[in-house]
Short mmCIF file of N, CA and C in Angstrom, two decimals:
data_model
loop_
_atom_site.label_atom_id
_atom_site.label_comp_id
_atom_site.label_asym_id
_atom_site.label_seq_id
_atom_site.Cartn_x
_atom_site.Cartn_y
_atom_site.Cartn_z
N UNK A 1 2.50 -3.18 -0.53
CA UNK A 1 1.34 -3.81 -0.01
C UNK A 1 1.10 -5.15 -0.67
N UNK A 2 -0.09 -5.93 -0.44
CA UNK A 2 -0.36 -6.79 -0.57
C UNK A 2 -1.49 -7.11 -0.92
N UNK A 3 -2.22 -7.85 -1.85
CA UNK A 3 -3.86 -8.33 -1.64
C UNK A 3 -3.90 -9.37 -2.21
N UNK A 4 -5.34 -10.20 -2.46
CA UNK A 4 -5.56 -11.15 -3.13
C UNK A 4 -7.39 -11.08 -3.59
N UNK A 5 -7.34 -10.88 -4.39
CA UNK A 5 -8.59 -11.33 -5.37
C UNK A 5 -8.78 -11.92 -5.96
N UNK A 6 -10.34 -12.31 -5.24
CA UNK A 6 -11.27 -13.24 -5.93
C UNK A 6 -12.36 -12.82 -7.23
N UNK A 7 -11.61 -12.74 -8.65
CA UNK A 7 -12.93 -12.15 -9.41
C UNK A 7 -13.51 -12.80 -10.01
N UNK A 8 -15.10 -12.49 -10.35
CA UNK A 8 -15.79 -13.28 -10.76
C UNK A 8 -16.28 -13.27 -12.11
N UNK A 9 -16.05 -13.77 -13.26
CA UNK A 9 -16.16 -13.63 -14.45
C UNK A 9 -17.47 -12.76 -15.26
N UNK A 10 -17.24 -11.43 -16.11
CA UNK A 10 -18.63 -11.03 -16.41
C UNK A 10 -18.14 -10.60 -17.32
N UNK A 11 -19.21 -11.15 -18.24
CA UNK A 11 -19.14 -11.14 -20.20
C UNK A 11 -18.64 -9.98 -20.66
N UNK A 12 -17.79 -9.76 -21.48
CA UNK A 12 -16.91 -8.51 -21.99
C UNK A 12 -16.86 -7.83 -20.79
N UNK A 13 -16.58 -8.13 -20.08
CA UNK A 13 -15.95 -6.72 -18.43
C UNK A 13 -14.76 -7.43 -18.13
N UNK A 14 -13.41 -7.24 -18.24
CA UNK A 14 -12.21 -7.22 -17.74
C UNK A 14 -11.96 -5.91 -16.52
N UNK A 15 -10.84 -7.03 -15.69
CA UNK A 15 -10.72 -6.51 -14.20
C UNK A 15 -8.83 -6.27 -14.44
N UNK A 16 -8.68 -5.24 -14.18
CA UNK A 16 -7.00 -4.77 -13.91
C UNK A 16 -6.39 -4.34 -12.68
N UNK A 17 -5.07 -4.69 -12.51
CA UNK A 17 -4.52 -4.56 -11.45
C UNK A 17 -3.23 -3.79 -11.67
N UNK A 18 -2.83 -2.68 -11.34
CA UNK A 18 -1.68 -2.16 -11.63
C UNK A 18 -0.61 -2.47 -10.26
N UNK A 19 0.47 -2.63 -10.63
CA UNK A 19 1.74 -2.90 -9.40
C UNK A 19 2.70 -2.07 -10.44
N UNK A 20 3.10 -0.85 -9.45
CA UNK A 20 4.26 -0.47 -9.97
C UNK A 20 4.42 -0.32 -11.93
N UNK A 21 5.17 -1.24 -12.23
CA UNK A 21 5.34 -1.54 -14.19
C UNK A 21 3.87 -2.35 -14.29
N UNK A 22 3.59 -3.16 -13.82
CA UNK A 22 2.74 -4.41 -13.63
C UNK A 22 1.73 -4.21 -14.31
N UNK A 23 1.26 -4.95 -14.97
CA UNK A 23 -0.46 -4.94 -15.37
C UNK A 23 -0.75 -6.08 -15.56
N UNK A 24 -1.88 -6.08 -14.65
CA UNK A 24 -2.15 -8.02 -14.60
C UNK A 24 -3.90 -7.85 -15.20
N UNK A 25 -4.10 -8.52 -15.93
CA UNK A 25 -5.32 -8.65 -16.46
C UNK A 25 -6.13 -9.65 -16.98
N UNK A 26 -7.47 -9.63 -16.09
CA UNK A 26 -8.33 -11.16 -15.40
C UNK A 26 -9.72 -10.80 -16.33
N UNK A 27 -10.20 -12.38 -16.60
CA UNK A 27 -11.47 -12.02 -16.70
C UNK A 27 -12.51 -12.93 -15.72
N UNK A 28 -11.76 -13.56 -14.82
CA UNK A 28 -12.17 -14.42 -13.85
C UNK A 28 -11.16 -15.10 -12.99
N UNK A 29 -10.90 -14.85 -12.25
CA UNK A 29 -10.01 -15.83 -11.17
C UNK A 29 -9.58 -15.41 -9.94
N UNK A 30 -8.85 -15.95 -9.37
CA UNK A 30 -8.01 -16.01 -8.08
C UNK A 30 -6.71 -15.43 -8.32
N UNK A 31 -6.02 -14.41 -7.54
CA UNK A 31 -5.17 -14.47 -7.69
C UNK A 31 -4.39 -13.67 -6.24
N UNK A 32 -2.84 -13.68 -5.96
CA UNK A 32 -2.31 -12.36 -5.18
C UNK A 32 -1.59 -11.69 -5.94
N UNK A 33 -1.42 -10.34 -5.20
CA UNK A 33 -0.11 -9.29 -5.73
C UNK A 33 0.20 -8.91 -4.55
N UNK A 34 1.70 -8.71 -4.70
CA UNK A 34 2.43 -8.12 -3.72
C UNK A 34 3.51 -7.51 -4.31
N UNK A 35 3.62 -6.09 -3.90
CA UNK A 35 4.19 -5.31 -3.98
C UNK A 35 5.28 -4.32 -2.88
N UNK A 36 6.23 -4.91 -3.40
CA UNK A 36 7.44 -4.22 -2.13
C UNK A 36 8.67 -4.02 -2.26
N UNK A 37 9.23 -3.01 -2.09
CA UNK A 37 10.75 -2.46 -2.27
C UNK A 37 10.70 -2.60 -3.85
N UNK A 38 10.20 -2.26 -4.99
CA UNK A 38 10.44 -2.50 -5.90
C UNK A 38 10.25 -3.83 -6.52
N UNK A 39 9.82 -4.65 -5.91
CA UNK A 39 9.63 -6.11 -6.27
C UNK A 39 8.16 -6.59 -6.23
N UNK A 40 7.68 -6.88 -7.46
CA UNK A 40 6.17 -7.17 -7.71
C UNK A 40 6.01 -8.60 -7.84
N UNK A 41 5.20 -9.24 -7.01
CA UNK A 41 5.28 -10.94 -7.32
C UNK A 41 3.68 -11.34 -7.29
N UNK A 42 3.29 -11.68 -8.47
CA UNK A 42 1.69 -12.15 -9.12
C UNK A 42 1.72 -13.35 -8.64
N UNK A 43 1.37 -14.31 -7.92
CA UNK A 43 0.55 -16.09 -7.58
C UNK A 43 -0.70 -15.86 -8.23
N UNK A 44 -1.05 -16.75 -9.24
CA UNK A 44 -2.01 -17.29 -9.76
C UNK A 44 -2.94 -18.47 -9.46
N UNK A 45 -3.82 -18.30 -8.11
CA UNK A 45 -4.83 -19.15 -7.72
C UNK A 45 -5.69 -19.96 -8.50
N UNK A 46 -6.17 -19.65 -9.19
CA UNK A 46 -6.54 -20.12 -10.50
C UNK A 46 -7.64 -19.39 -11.05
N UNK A 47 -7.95 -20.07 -12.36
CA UNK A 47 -8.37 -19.27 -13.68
C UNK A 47 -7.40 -18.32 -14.67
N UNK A 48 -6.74 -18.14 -15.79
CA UNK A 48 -6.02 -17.35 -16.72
C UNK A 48 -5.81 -15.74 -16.27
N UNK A 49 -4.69 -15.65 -16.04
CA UNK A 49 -4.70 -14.14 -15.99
C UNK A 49 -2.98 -14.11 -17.42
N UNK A 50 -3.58 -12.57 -17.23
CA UNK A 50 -2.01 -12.08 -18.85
C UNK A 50 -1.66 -10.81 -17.79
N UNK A 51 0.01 -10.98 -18.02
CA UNK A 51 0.95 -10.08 -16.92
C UNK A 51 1.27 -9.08 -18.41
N UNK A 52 1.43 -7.96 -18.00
CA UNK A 52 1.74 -6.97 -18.92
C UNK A 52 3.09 -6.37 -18.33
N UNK A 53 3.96 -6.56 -18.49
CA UNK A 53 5.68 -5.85 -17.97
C UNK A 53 5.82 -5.05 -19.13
N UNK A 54 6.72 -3.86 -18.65
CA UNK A 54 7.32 -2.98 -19.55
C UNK A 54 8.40 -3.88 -20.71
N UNK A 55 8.69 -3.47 -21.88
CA UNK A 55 10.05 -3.83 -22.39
C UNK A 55 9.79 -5.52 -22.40
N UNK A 56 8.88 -6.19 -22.68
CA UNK A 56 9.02 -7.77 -21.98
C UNK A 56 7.42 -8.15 -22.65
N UNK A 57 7.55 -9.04 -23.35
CA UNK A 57 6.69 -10.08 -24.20
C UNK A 57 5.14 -9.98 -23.32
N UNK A 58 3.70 -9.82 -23.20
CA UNK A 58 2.82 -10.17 -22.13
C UNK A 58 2.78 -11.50 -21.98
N UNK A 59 3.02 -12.06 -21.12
CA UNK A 59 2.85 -13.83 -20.05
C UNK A 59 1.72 -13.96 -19.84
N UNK A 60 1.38 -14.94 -20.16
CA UNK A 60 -0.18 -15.91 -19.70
C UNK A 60 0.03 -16.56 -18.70
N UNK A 61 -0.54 -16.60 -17.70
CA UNK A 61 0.15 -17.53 -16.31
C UNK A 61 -1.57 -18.29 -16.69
N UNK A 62 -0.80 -19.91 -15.60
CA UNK A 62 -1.57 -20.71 -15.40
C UNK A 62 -1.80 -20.99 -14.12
N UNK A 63 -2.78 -21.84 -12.95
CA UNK A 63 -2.52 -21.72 -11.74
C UNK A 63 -1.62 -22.62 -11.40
N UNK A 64 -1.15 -21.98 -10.24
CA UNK A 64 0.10 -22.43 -9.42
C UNK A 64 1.55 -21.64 -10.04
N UNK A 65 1.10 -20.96 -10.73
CA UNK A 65 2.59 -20.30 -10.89
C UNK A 65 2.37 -18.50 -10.34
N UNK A 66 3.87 -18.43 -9.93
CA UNK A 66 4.15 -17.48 -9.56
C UNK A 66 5.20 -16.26 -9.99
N UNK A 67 5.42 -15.29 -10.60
CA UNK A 67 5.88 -14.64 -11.37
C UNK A 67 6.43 -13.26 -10.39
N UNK A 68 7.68 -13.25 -10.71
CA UNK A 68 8.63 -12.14 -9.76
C UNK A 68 9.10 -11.28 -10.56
N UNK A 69 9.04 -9.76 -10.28
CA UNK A 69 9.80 -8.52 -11.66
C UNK A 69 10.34 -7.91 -10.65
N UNK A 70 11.19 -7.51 -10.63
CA UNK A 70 12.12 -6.20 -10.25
C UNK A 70 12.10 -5.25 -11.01
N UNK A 71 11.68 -4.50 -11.31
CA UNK A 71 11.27 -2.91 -12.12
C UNK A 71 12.60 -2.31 -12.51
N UNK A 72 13.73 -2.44 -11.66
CA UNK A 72 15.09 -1.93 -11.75
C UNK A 72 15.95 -2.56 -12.50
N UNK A 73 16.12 -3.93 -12.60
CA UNK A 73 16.41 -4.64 -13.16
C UNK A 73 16.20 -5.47 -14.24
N UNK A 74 14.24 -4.94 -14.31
CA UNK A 74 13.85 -5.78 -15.28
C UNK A 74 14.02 -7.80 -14.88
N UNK A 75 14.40 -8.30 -13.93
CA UNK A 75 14.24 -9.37 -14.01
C UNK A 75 13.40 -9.87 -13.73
N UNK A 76 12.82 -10.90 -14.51
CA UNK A 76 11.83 -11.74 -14.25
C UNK A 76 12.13 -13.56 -14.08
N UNK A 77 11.46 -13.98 -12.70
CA UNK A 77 11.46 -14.80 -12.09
C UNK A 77 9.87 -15.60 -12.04
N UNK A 78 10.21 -17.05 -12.89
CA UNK A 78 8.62 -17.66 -12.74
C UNK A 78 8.95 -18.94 -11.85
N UNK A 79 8.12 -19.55 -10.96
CA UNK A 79 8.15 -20.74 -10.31
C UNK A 79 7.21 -21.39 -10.47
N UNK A 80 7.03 -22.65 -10.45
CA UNK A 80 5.45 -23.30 -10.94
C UNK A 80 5.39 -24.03 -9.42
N UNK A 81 4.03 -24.74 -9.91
CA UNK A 81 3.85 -25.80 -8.07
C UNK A 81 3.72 -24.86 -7.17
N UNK A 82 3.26 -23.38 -7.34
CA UNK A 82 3.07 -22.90 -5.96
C UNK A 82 1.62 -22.98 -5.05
N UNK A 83 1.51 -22.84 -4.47
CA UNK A 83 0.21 -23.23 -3.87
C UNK A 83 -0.36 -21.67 -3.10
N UNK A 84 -1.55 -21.74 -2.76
CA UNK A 84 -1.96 -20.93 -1.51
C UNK A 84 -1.43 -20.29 -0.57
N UNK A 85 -0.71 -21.45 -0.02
CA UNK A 85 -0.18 -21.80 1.43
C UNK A 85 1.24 -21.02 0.71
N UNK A 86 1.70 -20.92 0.20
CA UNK A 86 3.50 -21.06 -0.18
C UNK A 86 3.21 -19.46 -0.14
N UNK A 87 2.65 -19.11 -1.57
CA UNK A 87 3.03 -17.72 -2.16
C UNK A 87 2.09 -16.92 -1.61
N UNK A 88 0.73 -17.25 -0.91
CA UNK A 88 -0.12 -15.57 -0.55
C UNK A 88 -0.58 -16.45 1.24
N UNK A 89 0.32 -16.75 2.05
CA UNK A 89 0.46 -17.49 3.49
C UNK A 89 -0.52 -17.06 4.19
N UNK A 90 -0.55 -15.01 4.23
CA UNK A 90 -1.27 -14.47 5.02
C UNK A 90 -2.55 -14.47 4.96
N UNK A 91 -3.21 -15.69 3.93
CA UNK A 91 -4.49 -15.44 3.44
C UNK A 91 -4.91 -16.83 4.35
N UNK A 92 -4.50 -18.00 4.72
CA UNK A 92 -3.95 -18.86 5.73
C UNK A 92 -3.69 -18.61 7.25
N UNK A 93 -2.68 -17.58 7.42
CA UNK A 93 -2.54 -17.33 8.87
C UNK A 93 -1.15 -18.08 9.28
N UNK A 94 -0.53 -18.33 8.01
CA UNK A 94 0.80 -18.98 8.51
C UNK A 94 1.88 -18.30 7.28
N UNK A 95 3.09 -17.69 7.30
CA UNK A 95 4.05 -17.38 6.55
C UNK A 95 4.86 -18.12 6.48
N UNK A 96 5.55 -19.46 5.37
CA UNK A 96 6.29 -19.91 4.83
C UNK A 96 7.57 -18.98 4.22
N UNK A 97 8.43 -20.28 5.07
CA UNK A 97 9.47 -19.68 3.97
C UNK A 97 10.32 -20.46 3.78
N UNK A 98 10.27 -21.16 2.40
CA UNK A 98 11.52 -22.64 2.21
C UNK A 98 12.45 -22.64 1.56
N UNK A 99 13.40 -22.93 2.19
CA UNK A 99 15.00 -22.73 1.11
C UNK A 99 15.16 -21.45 1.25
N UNK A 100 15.41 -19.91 2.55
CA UNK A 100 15.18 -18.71 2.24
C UNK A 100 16.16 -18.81 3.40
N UNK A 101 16.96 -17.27 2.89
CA UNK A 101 18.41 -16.53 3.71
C UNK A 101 17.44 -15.78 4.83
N UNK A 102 18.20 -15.86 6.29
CA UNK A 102 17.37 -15.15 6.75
C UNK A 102 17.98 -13.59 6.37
N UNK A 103 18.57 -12.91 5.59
CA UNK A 103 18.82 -11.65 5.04
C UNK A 103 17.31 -11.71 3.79
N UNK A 104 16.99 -12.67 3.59
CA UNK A 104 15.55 -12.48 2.96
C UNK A 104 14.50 -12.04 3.25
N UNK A 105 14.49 -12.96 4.60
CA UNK A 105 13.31 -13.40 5.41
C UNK A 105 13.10 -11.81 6.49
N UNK A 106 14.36 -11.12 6.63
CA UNK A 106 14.30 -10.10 7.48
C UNK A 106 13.71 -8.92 7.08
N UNK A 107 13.35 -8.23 6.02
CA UNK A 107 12.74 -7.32 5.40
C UNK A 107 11.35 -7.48 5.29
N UNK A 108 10.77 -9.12 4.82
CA UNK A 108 9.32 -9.09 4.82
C UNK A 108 9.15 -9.38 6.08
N UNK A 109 9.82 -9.75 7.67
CA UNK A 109 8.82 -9.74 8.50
C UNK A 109 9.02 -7.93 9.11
N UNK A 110 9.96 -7.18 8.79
CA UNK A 110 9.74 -6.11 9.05
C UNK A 110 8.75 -4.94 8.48
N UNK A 111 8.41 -5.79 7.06
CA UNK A 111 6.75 -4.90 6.27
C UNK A 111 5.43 -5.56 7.56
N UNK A 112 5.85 -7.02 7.73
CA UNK A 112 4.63 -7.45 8.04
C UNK A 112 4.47 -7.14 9.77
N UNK A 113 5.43 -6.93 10.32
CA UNK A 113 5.26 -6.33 11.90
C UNK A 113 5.64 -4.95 12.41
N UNK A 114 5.57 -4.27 11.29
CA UNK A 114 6.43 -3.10 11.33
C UNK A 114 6.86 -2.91 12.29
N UNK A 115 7.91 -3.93 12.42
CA UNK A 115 8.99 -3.77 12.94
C UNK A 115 10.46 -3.45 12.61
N UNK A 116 11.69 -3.46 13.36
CA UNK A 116 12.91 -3.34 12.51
C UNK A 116 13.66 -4.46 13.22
N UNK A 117 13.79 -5.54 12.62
CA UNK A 117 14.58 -6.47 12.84
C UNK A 117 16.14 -6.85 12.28
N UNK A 118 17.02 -6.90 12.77
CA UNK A 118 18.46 -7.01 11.82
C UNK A 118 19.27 -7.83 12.95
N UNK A 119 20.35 -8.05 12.31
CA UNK A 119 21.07 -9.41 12.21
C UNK A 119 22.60 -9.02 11.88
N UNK A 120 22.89 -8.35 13.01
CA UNK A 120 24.45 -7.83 12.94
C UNK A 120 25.73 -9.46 12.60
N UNK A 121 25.32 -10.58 12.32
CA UNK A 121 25.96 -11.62 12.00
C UNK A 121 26.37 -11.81 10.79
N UNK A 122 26.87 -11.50 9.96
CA UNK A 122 26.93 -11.88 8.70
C UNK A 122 26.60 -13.51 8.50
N UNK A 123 27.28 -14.28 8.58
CA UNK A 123 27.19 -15.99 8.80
C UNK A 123 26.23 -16.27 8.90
N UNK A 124 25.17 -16.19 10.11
CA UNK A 124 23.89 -16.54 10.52
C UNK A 124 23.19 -15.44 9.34
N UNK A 125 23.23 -14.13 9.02
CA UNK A 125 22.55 -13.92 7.82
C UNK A 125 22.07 -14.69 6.53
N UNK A 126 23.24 -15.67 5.91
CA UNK A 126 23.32 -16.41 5.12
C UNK A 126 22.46 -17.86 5.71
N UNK A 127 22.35 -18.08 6.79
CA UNK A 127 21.38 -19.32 7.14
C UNK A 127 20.28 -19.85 6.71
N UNK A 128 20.24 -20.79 5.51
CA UNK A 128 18.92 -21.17 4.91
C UNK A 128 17.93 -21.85 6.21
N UNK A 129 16.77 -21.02 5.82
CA UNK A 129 15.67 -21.63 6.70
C UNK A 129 14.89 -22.39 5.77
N UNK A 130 14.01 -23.08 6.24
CA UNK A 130 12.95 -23.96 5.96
C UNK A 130 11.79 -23.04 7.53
N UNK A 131 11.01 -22.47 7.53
CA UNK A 131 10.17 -22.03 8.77
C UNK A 131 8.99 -21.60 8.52
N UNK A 132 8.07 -22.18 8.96
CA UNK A 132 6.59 -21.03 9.10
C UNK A 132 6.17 -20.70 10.60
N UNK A 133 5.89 -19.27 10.10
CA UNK A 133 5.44 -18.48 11.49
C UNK A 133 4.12 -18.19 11.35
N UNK A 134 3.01 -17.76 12.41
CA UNK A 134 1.91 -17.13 12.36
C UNK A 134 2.13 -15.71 12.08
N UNK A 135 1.03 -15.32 10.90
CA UNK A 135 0.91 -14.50 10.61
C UNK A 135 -0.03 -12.94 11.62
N UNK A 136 1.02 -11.50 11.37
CA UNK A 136 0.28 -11.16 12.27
C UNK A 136 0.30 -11.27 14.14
N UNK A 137 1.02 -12.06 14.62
CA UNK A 137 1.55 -12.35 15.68
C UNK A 137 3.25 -12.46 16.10
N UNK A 138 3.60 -11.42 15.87
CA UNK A 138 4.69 -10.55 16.44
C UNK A 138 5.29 -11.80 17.38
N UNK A 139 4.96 -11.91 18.36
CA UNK A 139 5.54 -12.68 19.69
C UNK A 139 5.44 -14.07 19.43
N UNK A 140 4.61 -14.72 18.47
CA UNK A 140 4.50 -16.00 18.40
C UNK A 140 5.88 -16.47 17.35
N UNK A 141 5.98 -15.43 16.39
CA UNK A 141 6.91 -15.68 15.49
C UNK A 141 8.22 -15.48 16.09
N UNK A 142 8.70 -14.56 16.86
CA UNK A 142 9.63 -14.11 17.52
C UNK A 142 10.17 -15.51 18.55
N UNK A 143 9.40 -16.28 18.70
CA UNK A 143 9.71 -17.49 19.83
C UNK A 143 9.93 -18.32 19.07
N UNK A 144 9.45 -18.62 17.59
CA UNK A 144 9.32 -19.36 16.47
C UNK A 144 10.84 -19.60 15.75
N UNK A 145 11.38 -18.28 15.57
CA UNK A 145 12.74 -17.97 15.04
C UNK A 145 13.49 -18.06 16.34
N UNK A 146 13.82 -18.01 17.23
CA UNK A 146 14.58 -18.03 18.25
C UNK A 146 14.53 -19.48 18.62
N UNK A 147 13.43 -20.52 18.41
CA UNK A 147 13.51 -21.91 18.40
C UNK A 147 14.27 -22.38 17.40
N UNK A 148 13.74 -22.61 16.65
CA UNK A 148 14.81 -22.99 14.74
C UNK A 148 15.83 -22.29 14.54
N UNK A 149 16.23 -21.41 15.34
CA UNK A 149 17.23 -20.97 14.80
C UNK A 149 18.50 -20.93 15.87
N UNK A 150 18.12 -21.23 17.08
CA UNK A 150 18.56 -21.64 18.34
C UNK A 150 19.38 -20.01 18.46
N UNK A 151 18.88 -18.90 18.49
CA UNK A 151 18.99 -17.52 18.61
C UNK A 151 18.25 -16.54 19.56
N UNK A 152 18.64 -16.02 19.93
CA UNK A 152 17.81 -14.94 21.21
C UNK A 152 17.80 -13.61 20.17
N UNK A 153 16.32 -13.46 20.27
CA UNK A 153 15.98 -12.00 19.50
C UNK A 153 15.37 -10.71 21.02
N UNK A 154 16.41 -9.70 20.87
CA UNK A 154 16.24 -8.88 21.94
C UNK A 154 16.23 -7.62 21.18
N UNK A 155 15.22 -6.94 22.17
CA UNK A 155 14.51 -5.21 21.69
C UNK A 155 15.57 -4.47 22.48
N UNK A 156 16.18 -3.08 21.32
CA UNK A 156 17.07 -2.62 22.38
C UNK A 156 17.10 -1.11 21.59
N UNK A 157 16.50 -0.07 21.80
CA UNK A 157 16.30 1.01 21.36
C UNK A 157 15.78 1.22 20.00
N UNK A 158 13.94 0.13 20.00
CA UNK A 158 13.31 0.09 19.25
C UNK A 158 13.86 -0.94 18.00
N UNK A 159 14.25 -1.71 18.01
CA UNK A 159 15.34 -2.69 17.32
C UNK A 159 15.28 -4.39 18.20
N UNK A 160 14.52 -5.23 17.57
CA UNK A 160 14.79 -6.43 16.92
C UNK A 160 16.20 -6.64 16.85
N UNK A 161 17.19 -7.22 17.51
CA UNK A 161 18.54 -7.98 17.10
C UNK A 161 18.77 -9.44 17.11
N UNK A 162 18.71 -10.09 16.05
CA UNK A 162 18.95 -11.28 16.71
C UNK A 162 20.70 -11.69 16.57
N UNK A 163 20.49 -12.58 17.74
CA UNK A 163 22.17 -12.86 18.56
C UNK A 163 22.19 -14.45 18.73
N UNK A 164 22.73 -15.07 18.23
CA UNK A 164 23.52 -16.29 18.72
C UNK A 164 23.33 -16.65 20.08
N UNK A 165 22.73 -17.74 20.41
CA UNK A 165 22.83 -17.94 22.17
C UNK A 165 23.94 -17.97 22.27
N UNK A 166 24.89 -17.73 23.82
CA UNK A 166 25.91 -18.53 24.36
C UNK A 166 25.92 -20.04 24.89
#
């Protein structure tokens, strides 16, 4: 799942968020979590929050950064410069995705439309996109990726395929 909170600072009262290993802990701010397939990713909207990971030092994030764990792997992934718009989209109404495989991109729009979308291409799997879709709108995005990507996405026994035009 997914959320984003807005908390509001109150004298000795700390606010916690558990994800999976995760412990994120605010005494005022903005922030998202998202949690999926094993992969926990904190955006820091702003105000100080401290990430608590298993096995792993606690991190002070600042805003605009964004912090990625894999629980399985233990890896951790930080990016700075993220914005609103980039790392928590659906709070916007538009999903970004820049510099991303669509073998990336195919799993989160299948959390977010529960749908099942796949990509019997290997080649076109590997295709870096640059794309934002509306969030939440199934058919708008579906015309969205089939534009940029100059691809026909067809339903065929509950299945999303996308195919290469001829």
């Amino acid at each position: 799942g997914e959320a984003y909170f807005d908390v509001v600072k109150m004298a000795g009262k700390e606010f916690q968020v558990t994800a999976d290993e995760t412990l994120v802990k605010v005494l005022g701010t903005s922030f998202n979590v998202s949690n999926r397939r094993g992969k926990t990713e904190v955006f820091l909207h702003q105000g100080p929050v401290k990430l608590e990971i298993p096995d792993q030092e606690p991190l002070t994030m600042v805003p605009g950064e964004k912090v990625a764990y894999k629980g399985k792997s233990s890896m951790i992934t930080k990016t700075k410069e993220e914005t609103l718009r980039s790392a928590a989209a659906w709070k916007t109404g538009v999903i970004s995705f820049r510099k991303v495989a669509l073998k990336d991109i195919i799993p989160e729009l299948n959390d977010i439309y529960g749908i099942r979308l796949v990509c019997p291409n290997p080649q076109l799997e590997e295709k870096i996109m640059d794309v934002g879709v509306p969030y939440m709108d199934w058919d708008a995005t579906k015309t969205s990726l089939e534009l940029a990507m100059n691809v026909a996405i067809t339903e065929s026994d509950g299945e999303y395929i996308i195919e290469l035009k001829e």
